[in-house]
Tab-separated table of C-alpha atoms and ligand atoms in Angstrom:
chain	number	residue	atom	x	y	z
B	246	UNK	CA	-10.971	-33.362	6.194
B	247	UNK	CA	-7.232	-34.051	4.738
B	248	UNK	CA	-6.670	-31.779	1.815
B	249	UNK	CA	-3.570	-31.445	0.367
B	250	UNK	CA	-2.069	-28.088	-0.620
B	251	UNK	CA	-0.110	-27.434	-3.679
B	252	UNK	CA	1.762	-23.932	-4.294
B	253	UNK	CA	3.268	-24.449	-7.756
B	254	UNK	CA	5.836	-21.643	-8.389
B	255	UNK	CA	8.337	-21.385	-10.746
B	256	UNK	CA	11.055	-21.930	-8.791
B	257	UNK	CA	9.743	-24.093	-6.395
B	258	UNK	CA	6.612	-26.694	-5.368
B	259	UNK	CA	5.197	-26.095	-1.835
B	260	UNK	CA	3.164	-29.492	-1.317
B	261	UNK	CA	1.286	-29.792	2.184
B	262	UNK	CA	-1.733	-31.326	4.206
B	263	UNK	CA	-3.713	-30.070	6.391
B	264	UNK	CA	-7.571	-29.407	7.119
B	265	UNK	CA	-10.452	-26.955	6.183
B	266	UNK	CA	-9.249	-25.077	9.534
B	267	UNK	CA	-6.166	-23.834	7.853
B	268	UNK	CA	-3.800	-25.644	9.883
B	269	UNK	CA	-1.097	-27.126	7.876
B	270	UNK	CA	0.170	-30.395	9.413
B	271	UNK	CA	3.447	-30.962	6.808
B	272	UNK	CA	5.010	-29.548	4.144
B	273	UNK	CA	8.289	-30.204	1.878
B	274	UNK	CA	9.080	-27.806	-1.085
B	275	UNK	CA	10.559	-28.841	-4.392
B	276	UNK	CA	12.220	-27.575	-6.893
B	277	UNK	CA	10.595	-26.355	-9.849
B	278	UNK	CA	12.218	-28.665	-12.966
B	279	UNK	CA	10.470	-29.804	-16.195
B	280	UNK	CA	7.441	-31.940	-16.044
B	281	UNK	CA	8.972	-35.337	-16.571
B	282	UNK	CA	11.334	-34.404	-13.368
B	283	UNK	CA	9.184	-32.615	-11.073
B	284	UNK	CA	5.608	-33.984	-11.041
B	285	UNK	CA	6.614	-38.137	-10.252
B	286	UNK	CA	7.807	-36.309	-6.909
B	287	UNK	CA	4.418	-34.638	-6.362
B	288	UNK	CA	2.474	-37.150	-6.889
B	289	UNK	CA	4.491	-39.384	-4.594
B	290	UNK	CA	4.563	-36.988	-1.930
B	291	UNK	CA	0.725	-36.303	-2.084
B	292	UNK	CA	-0.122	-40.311	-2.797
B	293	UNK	CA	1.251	-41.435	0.668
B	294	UNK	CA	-1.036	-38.854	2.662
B	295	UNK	CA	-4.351	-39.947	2.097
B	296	UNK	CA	-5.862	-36.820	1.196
B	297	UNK	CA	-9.886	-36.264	-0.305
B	298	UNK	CA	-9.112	-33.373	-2.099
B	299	UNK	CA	-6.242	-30.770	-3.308
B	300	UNK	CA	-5.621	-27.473	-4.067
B	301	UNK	CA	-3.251	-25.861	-6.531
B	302	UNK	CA	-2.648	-22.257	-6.369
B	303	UNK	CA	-0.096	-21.781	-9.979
B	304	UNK	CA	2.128	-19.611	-11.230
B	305	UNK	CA	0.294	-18.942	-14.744
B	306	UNK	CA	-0.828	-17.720	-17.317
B	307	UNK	CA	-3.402	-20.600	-16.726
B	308	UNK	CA	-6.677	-21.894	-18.266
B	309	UNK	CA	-9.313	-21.536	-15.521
B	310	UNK	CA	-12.527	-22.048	-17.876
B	311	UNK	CA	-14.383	-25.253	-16.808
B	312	UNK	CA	-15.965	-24.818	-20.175
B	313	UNK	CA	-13.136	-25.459	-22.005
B	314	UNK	CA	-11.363	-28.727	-23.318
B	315	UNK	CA	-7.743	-27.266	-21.532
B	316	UNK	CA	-8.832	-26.139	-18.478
B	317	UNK	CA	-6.508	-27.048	-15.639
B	318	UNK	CA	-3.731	-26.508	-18.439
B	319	UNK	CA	-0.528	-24.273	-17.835
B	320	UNK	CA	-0.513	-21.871	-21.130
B	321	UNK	CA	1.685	-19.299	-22.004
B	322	UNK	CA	4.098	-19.236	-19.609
B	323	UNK	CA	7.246	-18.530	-20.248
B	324	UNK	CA	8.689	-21.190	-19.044
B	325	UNK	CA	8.926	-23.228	-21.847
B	326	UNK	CA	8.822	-27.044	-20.033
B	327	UNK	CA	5.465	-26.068	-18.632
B	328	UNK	CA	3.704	-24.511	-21.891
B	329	UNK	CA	0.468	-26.496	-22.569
B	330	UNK	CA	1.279	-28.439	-19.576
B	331	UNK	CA	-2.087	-30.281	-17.835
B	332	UNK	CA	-1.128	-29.855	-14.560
B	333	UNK	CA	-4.963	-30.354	-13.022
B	334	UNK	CA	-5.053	-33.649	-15.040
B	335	UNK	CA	-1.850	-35.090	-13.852
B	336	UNK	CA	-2.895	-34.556	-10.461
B	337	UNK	CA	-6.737	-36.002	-10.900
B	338	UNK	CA	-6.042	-38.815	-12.064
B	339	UNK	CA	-2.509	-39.717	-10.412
B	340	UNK	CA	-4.810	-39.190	-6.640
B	341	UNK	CA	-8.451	-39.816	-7.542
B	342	UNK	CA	-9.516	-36.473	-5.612
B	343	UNK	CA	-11.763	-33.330	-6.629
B	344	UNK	CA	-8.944	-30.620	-7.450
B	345	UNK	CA	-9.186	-27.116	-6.940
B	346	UNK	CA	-7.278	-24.777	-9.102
B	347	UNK	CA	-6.616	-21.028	-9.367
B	348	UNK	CA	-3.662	-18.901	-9.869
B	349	UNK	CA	-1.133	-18.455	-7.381
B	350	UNK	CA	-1.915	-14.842	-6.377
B	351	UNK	CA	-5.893	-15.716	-6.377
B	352	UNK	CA	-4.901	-18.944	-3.681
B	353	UNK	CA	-3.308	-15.881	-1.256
B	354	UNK	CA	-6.174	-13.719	-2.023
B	355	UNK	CA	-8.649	-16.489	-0.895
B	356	UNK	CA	-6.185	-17.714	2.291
B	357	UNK	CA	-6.618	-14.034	3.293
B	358	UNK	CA	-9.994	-14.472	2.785
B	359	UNK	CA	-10.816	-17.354	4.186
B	360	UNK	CA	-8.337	-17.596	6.966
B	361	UNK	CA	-6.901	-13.935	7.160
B	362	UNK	CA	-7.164	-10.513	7.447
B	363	UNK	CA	-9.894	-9.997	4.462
B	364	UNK	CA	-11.985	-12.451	6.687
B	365	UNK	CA	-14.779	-9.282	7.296
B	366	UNK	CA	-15.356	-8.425	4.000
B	367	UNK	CA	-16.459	-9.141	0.416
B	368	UNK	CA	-13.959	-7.349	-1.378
B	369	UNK	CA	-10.699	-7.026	-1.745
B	370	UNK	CA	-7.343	-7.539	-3.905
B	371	UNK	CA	-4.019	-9.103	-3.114
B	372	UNK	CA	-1.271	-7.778	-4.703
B	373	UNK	CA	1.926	-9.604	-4.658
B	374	UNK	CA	5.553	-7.891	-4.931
B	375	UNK	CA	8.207	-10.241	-5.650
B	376	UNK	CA	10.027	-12.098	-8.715
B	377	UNK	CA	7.036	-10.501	-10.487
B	378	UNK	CA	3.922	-9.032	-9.334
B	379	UNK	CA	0.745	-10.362	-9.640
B	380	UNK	CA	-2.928	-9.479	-8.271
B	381	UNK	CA	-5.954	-11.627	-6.919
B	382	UNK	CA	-8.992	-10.176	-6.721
B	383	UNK	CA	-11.845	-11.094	-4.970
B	384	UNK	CA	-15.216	-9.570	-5.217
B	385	UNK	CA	-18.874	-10.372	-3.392
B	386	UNK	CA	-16.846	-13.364	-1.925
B	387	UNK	CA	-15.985	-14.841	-5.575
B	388	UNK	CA	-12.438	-14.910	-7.000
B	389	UNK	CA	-12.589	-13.037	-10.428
B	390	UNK	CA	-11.617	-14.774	-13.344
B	391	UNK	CA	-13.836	-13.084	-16.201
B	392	UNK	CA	-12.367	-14.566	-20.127
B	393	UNK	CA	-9.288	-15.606	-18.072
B	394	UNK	CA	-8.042	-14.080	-14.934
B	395	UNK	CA	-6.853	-10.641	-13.900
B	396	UNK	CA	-3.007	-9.973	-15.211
B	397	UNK	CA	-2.990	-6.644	-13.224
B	398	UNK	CA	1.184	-7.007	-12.279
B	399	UNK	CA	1.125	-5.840	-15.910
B	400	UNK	CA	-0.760	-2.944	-16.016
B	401	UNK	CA	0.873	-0.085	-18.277
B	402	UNK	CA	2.235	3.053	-15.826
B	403	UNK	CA	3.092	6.408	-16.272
B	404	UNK	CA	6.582	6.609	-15.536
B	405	UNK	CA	8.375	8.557	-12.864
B	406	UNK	CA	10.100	12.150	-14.284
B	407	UNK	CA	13.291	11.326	-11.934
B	408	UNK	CA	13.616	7.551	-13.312
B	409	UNK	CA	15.533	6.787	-16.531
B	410	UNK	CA	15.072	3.027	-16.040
B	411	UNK	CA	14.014	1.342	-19.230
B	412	UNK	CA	12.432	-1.419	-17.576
B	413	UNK	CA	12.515	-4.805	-16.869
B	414	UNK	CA	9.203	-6.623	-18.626
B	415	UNK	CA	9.815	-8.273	-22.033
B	416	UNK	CA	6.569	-7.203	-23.550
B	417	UNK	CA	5.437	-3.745	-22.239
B	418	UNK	CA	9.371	-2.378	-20.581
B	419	UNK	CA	7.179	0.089	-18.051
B	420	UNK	CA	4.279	-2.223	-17.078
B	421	UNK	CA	4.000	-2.441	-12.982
B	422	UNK	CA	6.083	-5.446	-13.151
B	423	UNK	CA	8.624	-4.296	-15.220
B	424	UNK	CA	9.357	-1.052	-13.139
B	425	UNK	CA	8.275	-2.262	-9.928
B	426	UNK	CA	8.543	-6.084	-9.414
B	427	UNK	CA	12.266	-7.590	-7.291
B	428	UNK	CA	14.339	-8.304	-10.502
B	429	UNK	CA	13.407	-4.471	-11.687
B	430	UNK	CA	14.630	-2.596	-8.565
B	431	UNK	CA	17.958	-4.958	-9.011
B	432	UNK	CA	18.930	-4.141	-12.453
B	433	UNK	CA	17.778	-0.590	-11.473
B	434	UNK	CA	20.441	0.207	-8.986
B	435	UNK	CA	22.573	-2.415	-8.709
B	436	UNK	CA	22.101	-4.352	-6.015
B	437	UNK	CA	19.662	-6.894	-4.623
B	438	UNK	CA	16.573	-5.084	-2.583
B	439	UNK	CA	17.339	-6.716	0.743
B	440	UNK	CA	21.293	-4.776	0.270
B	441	UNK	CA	18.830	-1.598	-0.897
B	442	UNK	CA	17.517	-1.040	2.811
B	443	UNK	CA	19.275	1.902	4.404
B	444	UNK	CA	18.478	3.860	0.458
B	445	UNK	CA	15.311	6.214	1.110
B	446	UNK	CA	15.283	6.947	-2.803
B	447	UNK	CA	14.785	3.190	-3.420
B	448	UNK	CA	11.743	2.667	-1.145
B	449	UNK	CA	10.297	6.603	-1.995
B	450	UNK	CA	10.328	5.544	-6.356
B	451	UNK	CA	9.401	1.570	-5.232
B	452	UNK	CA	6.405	3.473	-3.314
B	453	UNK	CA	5.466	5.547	-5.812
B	454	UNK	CA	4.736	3.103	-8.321
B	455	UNK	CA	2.863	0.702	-6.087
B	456	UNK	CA	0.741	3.673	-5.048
B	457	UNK	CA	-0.034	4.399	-9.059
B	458	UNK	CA	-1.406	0.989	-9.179
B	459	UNK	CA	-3.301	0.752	-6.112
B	460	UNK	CA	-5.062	4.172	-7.029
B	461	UNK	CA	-6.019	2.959	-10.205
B	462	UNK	CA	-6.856	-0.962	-8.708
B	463	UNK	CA	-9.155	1.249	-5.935
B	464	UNK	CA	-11.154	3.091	-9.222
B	465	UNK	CA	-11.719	-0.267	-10.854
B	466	UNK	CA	-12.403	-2.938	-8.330
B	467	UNK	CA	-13.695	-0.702	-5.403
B	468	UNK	CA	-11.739	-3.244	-2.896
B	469	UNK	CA	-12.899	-2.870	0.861
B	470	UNK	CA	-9.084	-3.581	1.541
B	471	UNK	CA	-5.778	-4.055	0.066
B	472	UNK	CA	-3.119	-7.077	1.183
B	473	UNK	CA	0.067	-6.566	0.137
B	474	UNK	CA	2.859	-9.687	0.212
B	475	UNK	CA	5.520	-11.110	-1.747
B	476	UNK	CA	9.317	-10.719	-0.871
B	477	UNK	CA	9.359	-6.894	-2.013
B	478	UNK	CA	6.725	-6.220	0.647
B	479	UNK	CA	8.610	-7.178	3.325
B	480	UNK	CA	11.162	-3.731	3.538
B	481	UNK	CA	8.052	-2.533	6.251
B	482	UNK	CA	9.353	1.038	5.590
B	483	UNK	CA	6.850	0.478	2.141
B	484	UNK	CA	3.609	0.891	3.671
B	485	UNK	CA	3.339	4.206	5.215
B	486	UNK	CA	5.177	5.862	2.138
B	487	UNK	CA	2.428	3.816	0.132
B	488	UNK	CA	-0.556	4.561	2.039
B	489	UNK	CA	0.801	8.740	1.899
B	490	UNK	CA	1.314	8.258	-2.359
B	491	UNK	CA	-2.015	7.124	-2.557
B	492	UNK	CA	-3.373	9.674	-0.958
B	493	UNK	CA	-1.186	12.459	-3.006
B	494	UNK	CA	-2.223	10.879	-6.378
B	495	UNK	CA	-5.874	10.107	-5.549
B	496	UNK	CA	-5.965	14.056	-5.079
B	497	UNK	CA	-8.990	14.847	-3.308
B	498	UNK	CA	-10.891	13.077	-6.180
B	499	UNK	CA	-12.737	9.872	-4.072
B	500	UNK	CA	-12.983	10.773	-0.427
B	501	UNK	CA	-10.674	8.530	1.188
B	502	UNK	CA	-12.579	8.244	4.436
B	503	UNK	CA	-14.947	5.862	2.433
B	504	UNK	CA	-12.417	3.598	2.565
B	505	UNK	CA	-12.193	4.041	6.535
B	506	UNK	CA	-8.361	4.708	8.196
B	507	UNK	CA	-5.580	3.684	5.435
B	508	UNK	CA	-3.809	2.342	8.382
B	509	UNK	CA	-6.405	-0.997	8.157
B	510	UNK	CA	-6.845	-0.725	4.233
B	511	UNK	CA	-3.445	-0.943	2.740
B	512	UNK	CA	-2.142	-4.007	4.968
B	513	UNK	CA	0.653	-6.144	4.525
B	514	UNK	CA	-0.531	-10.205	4.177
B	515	UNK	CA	-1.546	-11.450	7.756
B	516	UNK	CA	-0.552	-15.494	7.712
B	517	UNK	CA	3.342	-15.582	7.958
B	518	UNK	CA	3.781	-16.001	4.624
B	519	UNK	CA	1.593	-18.964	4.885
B	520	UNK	CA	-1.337	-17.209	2.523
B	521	UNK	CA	-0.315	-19.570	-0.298
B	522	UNK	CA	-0.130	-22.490	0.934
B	523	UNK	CA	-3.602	-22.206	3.199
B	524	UNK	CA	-5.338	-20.352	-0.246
B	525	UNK	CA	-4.546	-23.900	-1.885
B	526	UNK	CA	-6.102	-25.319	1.024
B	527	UNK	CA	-9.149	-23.538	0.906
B	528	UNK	CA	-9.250	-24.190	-2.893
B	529	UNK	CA	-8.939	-28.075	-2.393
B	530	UNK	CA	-11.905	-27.429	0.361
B	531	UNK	CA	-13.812	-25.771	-2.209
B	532	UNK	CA	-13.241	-28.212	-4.872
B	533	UNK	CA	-14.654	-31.164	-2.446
B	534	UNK	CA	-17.979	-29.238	-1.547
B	535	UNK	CA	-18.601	-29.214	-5.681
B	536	UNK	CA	-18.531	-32.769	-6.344
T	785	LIG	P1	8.778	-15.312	-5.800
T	785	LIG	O1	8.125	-14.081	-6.306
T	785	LIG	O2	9.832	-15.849	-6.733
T	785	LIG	O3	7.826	-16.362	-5.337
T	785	LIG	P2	9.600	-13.654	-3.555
T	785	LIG	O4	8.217	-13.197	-3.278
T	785	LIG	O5	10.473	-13.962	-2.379
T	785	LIG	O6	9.608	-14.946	-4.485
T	785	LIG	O7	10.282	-12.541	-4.439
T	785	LIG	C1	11.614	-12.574	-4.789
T	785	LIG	C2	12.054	-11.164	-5.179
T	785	LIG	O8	11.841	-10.291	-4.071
T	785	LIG	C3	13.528	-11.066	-5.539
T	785	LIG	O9	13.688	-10.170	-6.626
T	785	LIG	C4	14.166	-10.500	-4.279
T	785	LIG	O10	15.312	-9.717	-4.554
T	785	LIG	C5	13.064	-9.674	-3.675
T	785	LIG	N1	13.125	-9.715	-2.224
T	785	LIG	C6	13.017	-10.802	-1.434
T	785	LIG	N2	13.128	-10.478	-0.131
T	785	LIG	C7	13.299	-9.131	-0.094
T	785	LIG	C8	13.465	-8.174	0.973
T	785	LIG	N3	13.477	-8.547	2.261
T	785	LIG	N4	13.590	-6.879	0.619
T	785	LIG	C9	13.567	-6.489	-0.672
T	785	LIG	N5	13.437	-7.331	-1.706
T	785	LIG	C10	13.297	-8.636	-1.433
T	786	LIG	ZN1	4.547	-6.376	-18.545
């Protein structure tokens, strides 16, 4: 089946095609601009490709209640162009295919699912490190939206004794994403992460705070494994300081070897950065199995 893909970010649309397989045959990105500007070139793109269903995996907060008279809607993002924006609606009735829609860090979760390294289990949470950070969650192979969906990047943290930071997030200062997320560990020390490499004390603190979450994700979803991606995630050095936190602040309290070797549980994202892209996939897939 042709499904087309749609990663909607907020600086940039990822449109592709490909098939229920995961392979992704093409795909051009554009750049994220208001409405009026940016959708005439997604449609156009995905009009031309023949396609019998698509997935969108958004940058949110979005309304994922069927129920509802704005599902498919944008909401309360801040950025302002998209508020109350019906993104799903455009897109239905522009191509004339089932749509699929989920947030963008629930599309990775189910590509990692689906086509990745979360393929042998029921359970499990994406967490994604980047311009913010943002978690998927997927449990007894359904991805959890409850009253809306999980905003777990935001989670409120107990803050480091050695870091004066005041933190980055506009509503809660020390949430996750605020002390943790790429723009955070910028204003932080000065420079970009990538230039942060070579600084232990950068990666030790950036570790740290990941771990705090992941303790507390493991005591409330009881994941069978934990993906980590986003452009954060990619200094490697990350994971075994992680995986070593964890252990320090779970502190004997849940025996660990539940959870089997930390090595395998605490993973970074498996599909070349491609866990997007084929979660939107999958979603489209989805979406055209419902009708
Ligand atoms: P987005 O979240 O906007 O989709 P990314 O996941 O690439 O995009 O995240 C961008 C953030 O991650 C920026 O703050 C950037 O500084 C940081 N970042 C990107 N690559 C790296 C890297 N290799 N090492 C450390 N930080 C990085
Ligand atoms: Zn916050």
């Amino acid at each position: 089946m042709r499904i087309g893909a749609l990663e909607a970010g907020g600086t940039k649309m990822v449109c592709a095609v490909g098939d229920e397989s995961g392979e992704i045959f093409e795909r051009i990105s554009i750049p994220t601009e208001s409405p009026e500007i940016t959708m005439p070139k997604i449609k156009d793109y995905f009009k031309k490709k023949n396609i019998e269903a698509l997935g969108i995996g958004c940058f949110g907060p979005i309304n994922l209640n069927k129920k509802s008279e704005t599902y498919g809607y944008i909401t309360s993002t801040p950025k302002l162009a998209w508020r109350n924006y019906n993104i799903v609606g455009a897109l239905k009735e522009a191509l004339g295919v089932p749509v699929g829609f989920d947030t963008d860090v629930n599309g990775s979760m189910l590509g990692e699912a689906i086509y990745g390294c979360a393929k042998d289990v029921d359970n499990a949470i994406y967490i994604t490190v980047g311009t913010g950070v943002g978690l998927g969650v997927y449990i007894n192979k359904q991805l959890l939206h409850g009253a809306m969906h999980p905003e777990a990047g935001h989670i409120l943290m107990a803050r480091h004794a050695s870091d004066a930071y005041a933190g980055k997030c506009p509503y809660h200062k020390t949430c996750l994403e605020g002390l943790a997320a790429g723009p955070a560990i910028e204003e932080r020390w000065g420079k970009k992460g990538v230039e942060l490499q070579d600084r232990d004390e950068v990666w030790k603190l950036e570790a740290h705070y990941i771990a705090q979450a992941i303790v507390n994700y493991i005591y409330v979803y009881s994941p069978q494994k934990i993906i980590l991606g986003g452009g954060v995630m990619h200094q490697e050095q990350l994971f075994p300081m992680i995986r070593k936190e964890v252990e320090k602040l779970n502190n004997g309290y849940i025996s660990l070897d539940v959870l089997g070797n930390l090595d395998k549980y605490i993973v970074p994202a498996s599909l070349n950065d491609n866990q997007g892209i084929m979660g939107a996939i999958a979603l489209g897939y989805q979406a055209a199995n419902e009708k």
